[in-house]
PDB file of C-alpha atoms in Angstrom:
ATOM      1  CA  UNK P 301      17.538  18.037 -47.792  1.00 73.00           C
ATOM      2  CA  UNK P 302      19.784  16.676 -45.650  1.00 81.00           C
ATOM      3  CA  UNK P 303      22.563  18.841 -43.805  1.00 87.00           C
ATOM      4  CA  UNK P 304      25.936  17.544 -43.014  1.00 90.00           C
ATOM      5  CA  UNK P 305      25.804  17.386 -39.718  1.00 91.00           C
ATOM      6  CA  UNK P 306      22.859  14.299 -40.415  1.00 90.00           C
ATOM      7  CA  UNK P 307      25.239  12.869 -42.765  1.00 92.00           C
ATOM      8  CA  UNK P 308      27.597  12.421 -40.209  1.00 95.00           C
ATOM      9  CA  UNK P 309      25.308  11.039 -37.844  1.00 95.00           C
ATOM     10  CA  UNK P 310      24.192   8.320 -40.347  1.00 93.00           C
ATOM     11  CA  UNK P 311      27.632   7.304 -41.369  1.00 95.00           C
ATOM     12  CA  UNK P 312      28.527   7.439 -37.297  1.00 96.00           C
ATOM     13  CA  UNK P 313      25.400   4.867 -37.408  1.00 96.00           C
ATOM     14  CA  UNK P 314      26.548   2.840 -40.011  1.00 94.00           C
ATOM     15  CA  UNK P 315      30.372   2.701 -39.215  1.00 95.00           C
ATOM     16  CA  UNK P 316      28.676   1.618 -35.632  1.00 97.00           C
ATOM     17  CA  UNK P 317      30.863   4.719 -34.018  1.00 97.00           C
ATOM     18  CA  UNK P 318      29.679   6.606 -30.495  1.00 96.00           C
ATOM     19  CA  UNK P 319      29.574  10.104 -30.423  1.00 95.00           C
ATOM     20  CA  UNK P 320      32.266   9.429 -27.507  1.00 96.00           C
ATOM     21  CA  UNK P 321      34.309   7.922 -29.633  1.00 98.00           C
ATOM     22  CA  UNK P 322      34.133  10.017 -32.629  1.00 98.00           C
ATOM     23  CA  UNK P 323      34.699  12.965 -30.222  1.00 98.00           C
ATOM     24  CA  UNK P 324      38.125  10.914 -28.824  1.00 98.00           C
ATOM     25  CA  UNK P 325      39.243  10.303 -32.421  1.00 97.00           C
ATOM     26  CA  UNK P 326      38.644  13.778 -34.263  1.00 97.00           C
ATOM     27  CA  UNK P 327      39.726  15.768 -31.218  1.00 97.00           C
ATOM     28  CA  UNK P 328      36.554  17.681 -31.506  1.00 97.00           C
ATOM     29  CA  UNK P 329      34.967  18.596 -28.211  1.00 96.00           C
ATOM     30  CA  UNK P 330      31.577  16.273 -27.843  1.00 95.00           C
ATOM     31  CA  UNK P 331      29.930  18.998 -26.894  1.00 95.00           C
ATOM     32  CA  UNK P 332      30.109  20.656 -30.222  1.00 95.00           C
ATOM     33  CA  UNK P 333      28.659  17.243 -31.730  1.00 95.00           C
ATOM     34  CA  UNK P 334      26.041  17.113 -29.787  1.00 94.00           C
ATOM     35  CA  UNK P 335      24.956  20.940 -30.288  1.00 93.00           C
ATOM     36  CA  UNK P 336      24.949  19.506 -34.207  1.00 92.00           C
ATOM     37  CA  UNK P 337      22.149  17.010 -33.600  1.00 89.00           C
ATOM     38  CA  UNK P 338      19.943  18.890 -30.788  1.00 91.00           C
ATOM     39  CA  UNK P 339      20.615  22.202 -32.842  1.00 84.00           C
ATOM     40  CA  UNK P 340      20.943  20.928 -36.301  1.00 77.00           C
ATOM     41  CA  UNK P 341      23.763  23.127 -37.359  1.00 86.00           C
ATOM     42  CA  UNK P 342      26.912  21.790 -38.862  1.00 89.00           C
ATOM     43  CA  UNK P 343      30.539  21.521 -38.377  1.00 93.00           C
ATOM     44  CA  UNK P 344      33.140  24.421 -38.996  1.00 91.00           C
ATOM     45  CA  UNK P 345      35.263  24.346 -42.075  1.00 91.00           C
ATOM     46  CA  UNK P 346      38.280  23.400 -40.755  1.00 93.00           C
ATOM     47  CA  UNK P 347      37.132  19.935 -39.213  1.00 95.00           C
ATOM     48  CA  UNK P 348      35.624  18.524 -42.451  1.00 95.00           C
ATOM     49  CA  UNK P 349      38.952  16.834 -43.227  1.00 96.00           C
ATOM     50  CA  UNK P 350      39.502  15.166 -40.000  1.00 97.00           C
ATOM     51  CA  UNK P 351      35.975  14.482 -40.098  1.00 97.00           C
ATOM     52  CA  UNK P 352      36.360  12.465 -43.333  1.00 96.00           C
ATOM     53  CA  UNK P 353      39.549  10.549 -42.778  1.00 97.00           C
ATOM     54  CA  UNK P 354      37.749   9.531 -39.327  1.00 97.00           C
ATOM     55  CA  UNK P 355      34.585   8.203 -41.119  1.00 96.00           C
ATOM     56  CA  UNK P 356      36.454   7.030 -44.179  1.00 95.00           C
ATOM     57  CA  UNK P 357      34.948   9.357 -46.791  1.00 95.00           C
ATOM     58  CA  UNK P 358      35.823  12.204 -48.947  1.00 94.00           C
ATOM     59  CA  UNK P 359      34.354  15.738 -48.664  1.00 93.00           C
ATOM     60  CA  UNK P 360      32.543  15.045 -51.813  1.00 91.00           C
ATOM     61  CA  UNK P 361      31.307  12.021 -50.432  1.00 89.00           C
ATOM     62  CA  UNK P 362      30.523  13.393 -47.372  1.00 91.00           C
ATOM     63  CA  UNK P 363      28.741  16.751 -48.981  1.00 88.00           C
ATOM     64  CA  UNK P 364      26.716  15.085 -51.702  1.00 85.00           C
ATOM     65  CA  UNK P 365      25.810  12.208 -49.510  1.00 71.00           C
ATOM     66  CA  UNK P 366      26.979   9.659 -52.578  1.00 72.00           C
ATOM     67  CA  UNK P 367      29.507   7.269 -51.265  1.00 66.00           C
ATOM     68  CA  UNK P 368      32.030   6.080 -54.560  1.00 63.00           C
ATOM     69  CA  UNK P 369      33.058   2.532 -54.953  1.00 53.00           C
ATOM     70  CA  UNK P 370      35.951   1.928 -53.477  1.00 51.00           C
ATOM     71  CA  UNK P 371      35.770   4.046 -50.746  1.00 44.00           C
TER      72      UNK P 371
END
């Protein structure tokens, strides 16, 4: 099962987004991103909304890993 913290890193992937750049954009320290990949633990609460409207998805999207049309 996938965690959020590799769901993010796909649609990072995908959206063809640095780490550097995602860091710059959601004001979260890039630090703390990278501690999600080497460490595999996931983002605190109160950054999942920043975290979708940077990466263009909804928390459901973004916690069930099923992007809806028209998103």
């Amino acid at each position: 099962m996938k965690t959020i913290s590799d769901k993010i890193f796909e649609l990072l992937k995908e959206k063809g987004m640095s780490q550097k750049e995602f860091a710059q954009r959601t004001g979260i320290a890039e630090s703390s991103i990278s501690d999600w990949k080497k460490k595999r633990t996931n983002p605190v609460s109160d950054k999942i909304l920043i975290i979708c409207e940077v990466l263009d998805v909804t928390p459901y999207e973004l916690f069930s890993g099923q992007i809806l049309s028209g998103s």
